CSV table of C-alpha atoms in Angstrom, one decimal:
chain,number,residue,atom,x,y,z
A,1,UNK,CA,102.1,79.9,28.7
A,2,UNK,CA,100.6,77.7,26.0
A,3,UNK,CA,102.4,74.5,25.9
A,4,UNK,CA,103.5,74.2,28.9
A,5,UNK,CA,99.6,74.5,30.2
A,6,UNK,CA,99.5,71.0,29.3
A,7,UNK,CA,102.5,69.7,31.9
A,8,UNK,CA,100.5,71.6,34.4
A,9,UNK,CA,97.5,69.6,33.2
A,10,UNK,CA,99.9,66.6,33.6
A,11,UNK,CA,100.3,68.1,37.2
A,12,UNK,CA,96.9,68.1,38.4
A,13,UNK,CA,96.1,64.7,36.8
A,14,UNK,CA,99.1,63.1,39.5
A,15,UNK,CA,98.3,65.7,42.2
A,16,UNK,CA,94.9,63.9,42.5
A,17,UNK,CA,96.1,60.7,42.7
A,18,UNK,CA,97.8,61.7,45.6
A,19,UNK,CA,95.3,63.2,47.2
A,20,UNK,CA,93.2,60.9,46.7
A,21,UNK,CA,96.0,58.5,48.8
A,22,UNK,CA,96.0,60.9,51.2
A,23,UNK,CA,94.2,59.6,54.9
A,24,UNK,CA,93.2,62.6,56.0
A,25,UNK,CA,94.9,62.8,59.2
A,26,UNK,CA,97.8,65.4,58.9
A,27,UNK,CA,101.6,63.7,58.9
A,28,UNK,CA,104.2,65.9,59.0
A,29,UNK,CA,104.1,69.8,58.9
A,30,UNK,CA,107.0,71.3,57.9
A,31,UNK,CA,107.8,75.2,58.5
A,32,UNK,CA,110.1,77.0,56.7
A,33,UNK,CA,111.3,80.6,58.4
A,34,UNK,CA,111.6,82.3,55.1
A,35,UNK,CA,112.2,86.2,56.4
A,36,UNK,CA,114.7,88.4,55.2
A,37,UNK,CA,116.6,86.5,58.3
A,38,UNK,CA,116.3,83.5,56.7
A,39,UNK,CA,116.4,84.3,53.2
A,40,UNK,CA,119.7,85.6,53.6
A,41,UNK,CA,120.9,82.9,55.2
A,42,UNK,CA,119.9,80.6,52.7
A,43,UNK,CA,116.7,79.2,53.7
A,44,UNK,CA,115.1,79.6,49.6
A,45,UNK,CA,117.2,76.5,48.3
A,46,UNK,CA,116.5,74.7,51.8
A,47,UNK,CA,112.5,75.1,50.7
A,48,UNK,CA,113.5,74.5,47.2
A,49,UNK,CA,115.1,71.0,48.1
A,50,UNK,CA,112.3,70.3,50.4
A,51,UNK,CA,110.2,70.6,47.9
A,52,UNK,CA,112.3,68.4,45.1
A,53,UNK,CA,112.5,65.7,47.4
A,54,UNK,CA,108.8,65.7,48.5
A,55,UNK,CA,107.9,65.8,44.9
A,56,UNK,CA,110.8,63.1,43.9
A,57,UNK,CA,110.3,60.3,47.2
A,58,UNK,CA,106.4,61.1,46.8
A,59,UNK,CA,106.1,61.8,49.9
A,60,UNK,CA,101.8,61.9,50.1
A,61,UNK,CA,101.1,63.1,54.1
A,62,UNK,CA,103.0,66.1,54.4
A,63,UNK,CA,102.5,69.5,54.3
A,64,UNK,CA,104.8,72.4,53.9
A,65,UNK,CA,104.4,76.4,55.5
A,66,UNK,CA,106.6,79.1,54.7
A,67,UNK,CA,107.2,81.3,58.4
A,68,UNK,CA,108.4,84.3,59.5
A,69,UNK,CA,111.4,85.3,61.5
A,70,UNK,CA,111.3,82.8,64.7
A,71,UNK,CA,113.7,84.9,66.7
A,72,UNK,CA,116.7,83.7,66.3
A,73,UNK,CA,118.6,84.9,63.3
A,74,UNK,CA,121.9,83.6,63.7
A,75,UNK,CA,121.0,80.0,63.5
A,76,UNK,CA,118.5,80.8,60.6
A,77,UNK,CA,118.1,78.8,57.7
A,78,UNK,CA,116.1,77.3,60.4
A,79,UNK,CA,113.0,74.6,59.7
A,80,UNK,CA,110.4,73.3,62.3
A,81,UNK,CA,109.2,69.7,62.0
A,82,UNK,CA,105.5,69.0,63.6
A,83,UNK,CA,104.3,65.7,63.7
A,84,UNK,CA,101.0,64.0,63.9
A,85,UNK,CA,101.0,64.6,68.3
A,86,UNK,CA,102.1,68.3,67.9
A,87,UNK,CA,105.9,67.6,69.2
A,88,UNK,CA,108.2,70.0,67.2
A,89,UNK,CA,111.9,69.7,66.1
A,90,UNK,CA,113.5,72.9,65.5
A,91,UNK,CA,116.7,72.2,62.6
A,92,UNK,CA,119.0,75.3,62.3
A,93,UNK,CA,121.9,75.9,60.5
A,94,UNK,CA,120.3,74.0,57.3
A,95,UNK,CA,121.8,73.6,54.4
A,96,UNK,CA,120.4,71.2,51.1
A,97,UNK,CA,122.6,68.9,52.1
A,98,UNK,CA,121.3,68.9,55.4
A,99,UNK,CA,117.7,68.9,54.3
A,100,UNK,CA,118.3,65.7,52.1
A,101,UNK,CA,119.5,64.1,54.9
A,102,UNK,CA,116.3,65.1,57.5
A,103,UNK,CA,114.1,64.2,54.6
A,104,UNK,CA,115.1,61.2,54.0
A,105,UNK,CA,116.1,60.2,57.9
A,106,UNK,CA,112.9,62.1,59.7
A,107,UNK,CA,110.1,62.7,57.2
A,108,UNK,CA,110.3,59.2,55.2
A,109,UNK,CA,112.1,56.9,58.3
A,110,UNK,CA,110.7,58.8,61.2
A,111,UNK,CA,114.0,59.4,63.0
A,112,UNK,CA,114.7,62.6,64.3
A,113,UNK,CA,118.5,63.8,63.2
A,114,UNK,CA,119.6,64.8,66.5
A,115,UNK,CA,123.1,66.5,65.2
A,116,UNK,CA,121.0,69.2,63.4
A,117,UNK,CA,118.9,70.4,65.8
A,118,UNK,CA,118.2,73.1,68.5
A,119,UNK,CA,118.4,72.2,72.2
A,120,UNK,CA,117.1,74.8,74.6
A,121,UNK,CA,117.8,74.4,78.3
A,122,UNK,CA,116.4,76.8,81.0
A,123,UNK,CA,116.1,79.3,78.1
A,124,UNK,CA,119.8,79.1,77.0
A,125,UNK,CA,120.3,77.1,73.4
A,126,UNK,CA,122.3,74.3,74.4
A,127,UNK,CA,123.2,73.3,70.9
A,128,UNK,CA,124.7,74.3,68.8
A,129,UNK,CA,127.4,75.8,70.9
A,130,UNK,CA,128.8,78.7,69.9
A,131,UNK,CA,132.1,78.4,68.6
A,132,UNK,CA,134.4,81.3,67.2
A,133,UNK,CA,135.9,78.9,65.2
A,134,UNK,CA,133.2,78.6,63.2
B,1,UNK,CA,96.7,103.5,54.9
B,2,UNK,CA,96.3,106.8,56.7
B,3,UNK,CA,98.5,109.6,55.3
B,4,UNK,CA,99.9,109.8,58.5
B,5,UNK,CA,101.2,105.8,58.3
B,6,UNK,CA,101.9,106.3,54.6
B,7,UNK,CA,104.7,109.3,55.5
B,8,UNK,CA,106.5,106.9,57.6
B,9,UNK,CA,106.2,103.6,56.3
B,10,UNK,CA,109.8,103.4,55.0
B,11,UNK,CA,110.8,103.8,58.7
B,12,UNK,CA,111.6,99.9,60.5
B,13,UNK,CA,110.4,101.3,63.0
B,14,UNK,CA,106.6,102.0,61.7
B,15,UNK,CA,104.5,98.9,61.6
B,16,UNK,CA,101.5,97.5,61.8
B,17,UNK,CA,103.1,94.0,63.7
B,18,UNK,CA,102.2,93.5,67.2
B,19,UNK,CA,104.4,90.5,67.9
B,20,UNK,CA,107.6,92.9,67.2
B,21,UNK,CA,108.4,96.5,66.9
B,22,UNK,CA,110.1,96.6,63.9
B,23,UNK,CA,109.1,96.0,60.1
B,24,UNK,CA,111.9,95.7,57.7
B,25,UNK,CA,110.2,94.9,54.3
B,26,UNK,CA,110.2,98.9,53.1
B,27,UNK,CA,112.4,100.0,54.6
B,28,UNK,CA,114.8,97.8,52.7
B,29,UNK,CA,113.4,97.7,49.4
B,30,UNK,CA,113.7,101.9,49.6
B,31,UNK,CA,117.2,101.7,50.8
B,32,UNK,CA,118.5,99.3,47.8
B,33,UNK,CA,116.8,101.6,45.7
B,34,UNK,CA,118.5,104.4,46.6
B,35,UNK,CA,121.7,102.3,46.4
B,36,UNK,CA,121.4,102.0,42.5
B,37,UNK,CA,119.4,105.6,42.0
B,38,UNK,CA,116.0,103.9,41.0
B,39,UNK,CA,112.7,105.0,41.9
B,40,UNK,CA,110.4,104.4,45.0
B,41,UNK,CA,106.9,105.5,45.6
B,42,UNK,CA,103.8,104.0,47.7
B,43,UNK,CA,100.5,104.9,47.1
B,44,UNK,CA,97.9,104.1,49.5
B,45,UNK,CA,94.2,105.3,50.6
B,46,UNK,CA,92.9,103.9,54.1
B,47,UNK,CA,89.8,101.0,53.4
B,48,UNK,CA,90.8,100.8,49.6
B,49,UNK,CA,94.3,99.8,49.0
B,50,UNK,CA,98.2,100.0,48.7
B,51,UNK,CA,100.7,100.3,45.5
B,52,UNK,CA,104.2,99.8,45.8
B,53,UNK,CA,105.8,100.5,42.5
B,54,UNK,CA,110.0,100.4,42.7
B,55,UNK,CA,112.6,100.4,40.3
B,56,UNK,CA,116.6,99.4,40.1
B,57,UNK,CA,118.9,100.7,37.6
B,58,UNK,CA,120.9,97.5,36.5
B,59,UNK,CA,123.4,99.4,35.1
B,60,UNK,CA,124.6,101.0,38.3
B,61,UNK,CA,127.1,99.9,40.0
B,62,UNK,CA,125.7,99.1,43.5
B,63,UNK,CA,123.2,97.5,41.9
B,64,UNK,CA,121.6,94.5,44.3
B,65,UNK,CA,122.0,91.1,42.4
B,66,UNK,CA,118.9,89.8,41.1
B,67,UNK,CA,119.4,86.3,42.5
B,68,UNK,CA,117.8,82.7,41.7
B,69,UNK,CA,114.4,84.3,40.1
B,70,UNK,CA,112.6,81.0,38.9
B,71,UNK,CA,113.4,79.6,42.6
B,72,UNK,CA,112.2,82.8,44.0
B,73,UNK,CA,109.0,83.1,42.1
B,74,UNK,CA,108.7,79.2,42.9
B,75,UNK,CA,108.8,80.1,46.4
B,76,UNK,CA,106.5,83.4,46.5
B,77,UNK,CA,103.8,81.3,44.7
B,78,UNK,CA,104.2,79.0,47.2
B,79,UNK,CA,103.2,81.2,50.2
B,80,UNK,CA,100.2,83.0,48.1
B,81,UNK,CA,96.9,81.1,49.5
B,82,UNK,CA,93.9,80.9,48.5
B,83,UNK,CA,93.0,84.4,47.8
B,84,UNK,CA,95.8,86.3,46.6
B,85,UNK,CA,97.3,86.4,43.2
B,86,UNK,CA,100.7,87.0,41.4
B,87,UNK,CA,101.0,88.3,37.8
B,88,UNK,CA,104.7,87.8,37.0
B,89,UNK,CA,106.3,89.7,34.1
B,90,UNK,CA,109.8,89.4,32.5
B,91,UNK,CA,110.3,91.6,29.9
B,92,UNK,CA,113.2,92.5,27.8
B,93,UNK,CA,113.9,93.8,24.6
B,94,UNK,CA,113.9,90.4,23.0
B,95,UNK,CA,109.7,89.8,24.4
B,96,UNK,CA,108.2,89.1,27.6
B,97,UNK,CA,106.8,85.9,29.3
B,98,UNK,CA,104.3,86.2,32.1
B,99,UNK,CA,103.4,83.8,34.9
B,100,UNK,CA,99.6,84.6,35.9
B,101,UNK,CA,98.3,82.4,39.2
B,102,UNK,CA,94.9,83.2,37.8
B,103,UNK,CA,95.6,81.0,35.1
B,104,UNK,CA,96.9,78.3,36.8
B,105,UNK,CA,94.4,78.3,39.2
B,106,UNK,CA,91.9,77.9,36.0
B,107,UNK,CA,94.3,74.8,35.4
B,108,UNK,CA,94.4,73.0,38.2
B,109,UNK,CA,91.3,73.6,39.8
B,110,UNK,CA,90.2,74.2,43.0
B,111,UNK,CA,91.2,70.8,44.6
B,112,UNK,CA,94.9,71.5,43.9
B,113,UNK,CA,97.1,74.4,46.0
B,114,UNK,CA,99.4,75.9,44.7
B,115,UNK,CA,101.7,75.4,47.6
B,116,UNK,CA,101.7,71.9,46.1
B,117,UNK,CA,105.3,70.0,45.8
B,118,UNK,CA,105.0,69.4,41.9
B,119,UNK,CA,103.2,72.8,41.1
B,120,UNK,CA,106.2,74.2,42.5
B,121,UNK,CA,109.0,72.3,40.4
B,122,UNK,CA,106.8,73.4,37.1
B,123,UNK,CA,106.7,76.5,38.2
B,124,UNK,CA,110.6,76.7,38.7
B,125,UNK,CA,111.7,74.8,35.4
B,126,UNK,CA,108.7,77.6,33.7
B,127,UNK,CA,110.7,80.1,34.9
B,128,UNK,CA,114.1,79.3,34.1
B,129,UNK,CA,113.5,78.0,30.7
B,130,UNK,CA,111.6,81.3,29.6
B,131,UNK,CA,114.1,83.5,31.5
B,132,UNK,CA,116.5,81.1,29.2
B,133,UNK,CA,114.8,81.6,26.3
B,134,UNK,CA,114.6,85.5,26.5
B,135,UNK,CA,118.4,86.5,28.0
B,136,UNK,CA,120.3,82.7,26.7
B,137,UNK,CA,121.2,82.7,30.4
B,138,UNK,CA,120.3,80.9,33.1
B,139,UNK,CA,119.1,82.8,36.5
């Protein structure tokens, strides 16, 4: 691991830059369901582009939490946004593609991407319907 | 673990989770074990600790696939905390390379988590260039 010590040297030197940019209140949390549910699904390249992008935008007031299974399998990858108030928005069916796309539309513009997320009515899931076409 | 929990742990439906009755985690890793005719055992004495040592014949034909390692590894890292550790070996007949959190821990100090964005991107091109390095393939 001797060379490449010194990138993670590099690494801390920017990681405390950030930090030191960070304001202390908590911006977004994001969860990850990362069970065998999820992992299956694909949920480990949905964490690994949240990740890339966080690390690419420098995205400075967010945190990221790897979950287990949240119960409902068949919509996993599945990733839970928490803002600064505590309101949640539940994405399922994620994809990288996806992910880019609620990074770059919820985390960095603050707009919730309504297509890609989980509606629950009276405890019946609203959306996504379920469609044997699928 | 008692002896008691220890004779059962490989069924899903022995576990310690309250939220659920059923724990998959062993009882998986046991049954794509026997899938490829490796070797299982867990070793456990109540107050003191657990081992779980399992193995996979490659060669076999039912064989899981090993899957994206260096985003795996990225990813278990990622979920460690403060207080536990992963020593990560890859060894082959061409040499080894090993990923210790210990010593990256001595690296970055104690401001900086390891659940931290760019820690985790060196942490996956680490791995893929070593596993490059050692096999000429990527994984």
């Amino acid at each position: 691991m001797k060379k490449s010590m010194e990138e993670l040297r590099e690494i801390r030197e920017k990681t405390l830059e950030k930090i030191e940019m960070r304001t202390g209140t908590e911006g977004y949390r994001i969860v990850v369901g990362m069970a065998t549910c999820g992992i299956a699904s694909g949920a480990r390249p949905v964490l690994t582009k949240i990740m890339e992008e966080i690390d690419k935008r420098n995205i400075i007031n967010v945190t990221v939490r790897q979950t287990g299974c949240l119960g409902m399998c068949q919509l996993e990858p599945i990733v839970e946004v928490i803002d600064l108030d505590g309101n949640k928005t539940t994405y399922v069916n994620m994809t990288p593609e996806k992910t880019e796309r609620m990074m770059e539309e919820h985390i960095v513009g603050g707009n919730v991407v309504r297509e890609y997320t989980l509606t629950v009515i009276n405890h019946t899931i609203v959306n996504p319907k379920e469609s044997k076409s699928e | 673990m008692s002896k008691d929990f220890l004779k059962h742990v490989t069924d899903p439906f022995v576990t310690t989770r309250t939220s659920r009755s059923v724990g998959m985690g062993l009882a998986l890793l046991s049954q794509l074990m026997e899938q490829c005719e490796g070797t299982f055992s867990v070793r456990s004495k109540k107050d003191v600790g657990t081992s779980v040592f399992v193995s996979f014949d490659q060669n076999h034909i039912d064989a899981p696939p090993m899957g994206n390692l260096s985003e795996s590894v990225a990813g278990m890292v990622s979920s460690l905390g403060q207080t536990t550790d992963l020593i990560y070996v890859y060894r082959t007949e061409n040499g080894e390379f090993c990923l210790d959190t210990r010593e990256m821990r001595r690296e970055l100090g104690n401001e900086i988590s390891l659940n931290e964005p760019g820690v985790f991107q060196w942490i996956k091109n680490y791995t893929a260039d070593e596993i490059v390095k050692l096999t000429g393939e990527n994984q």
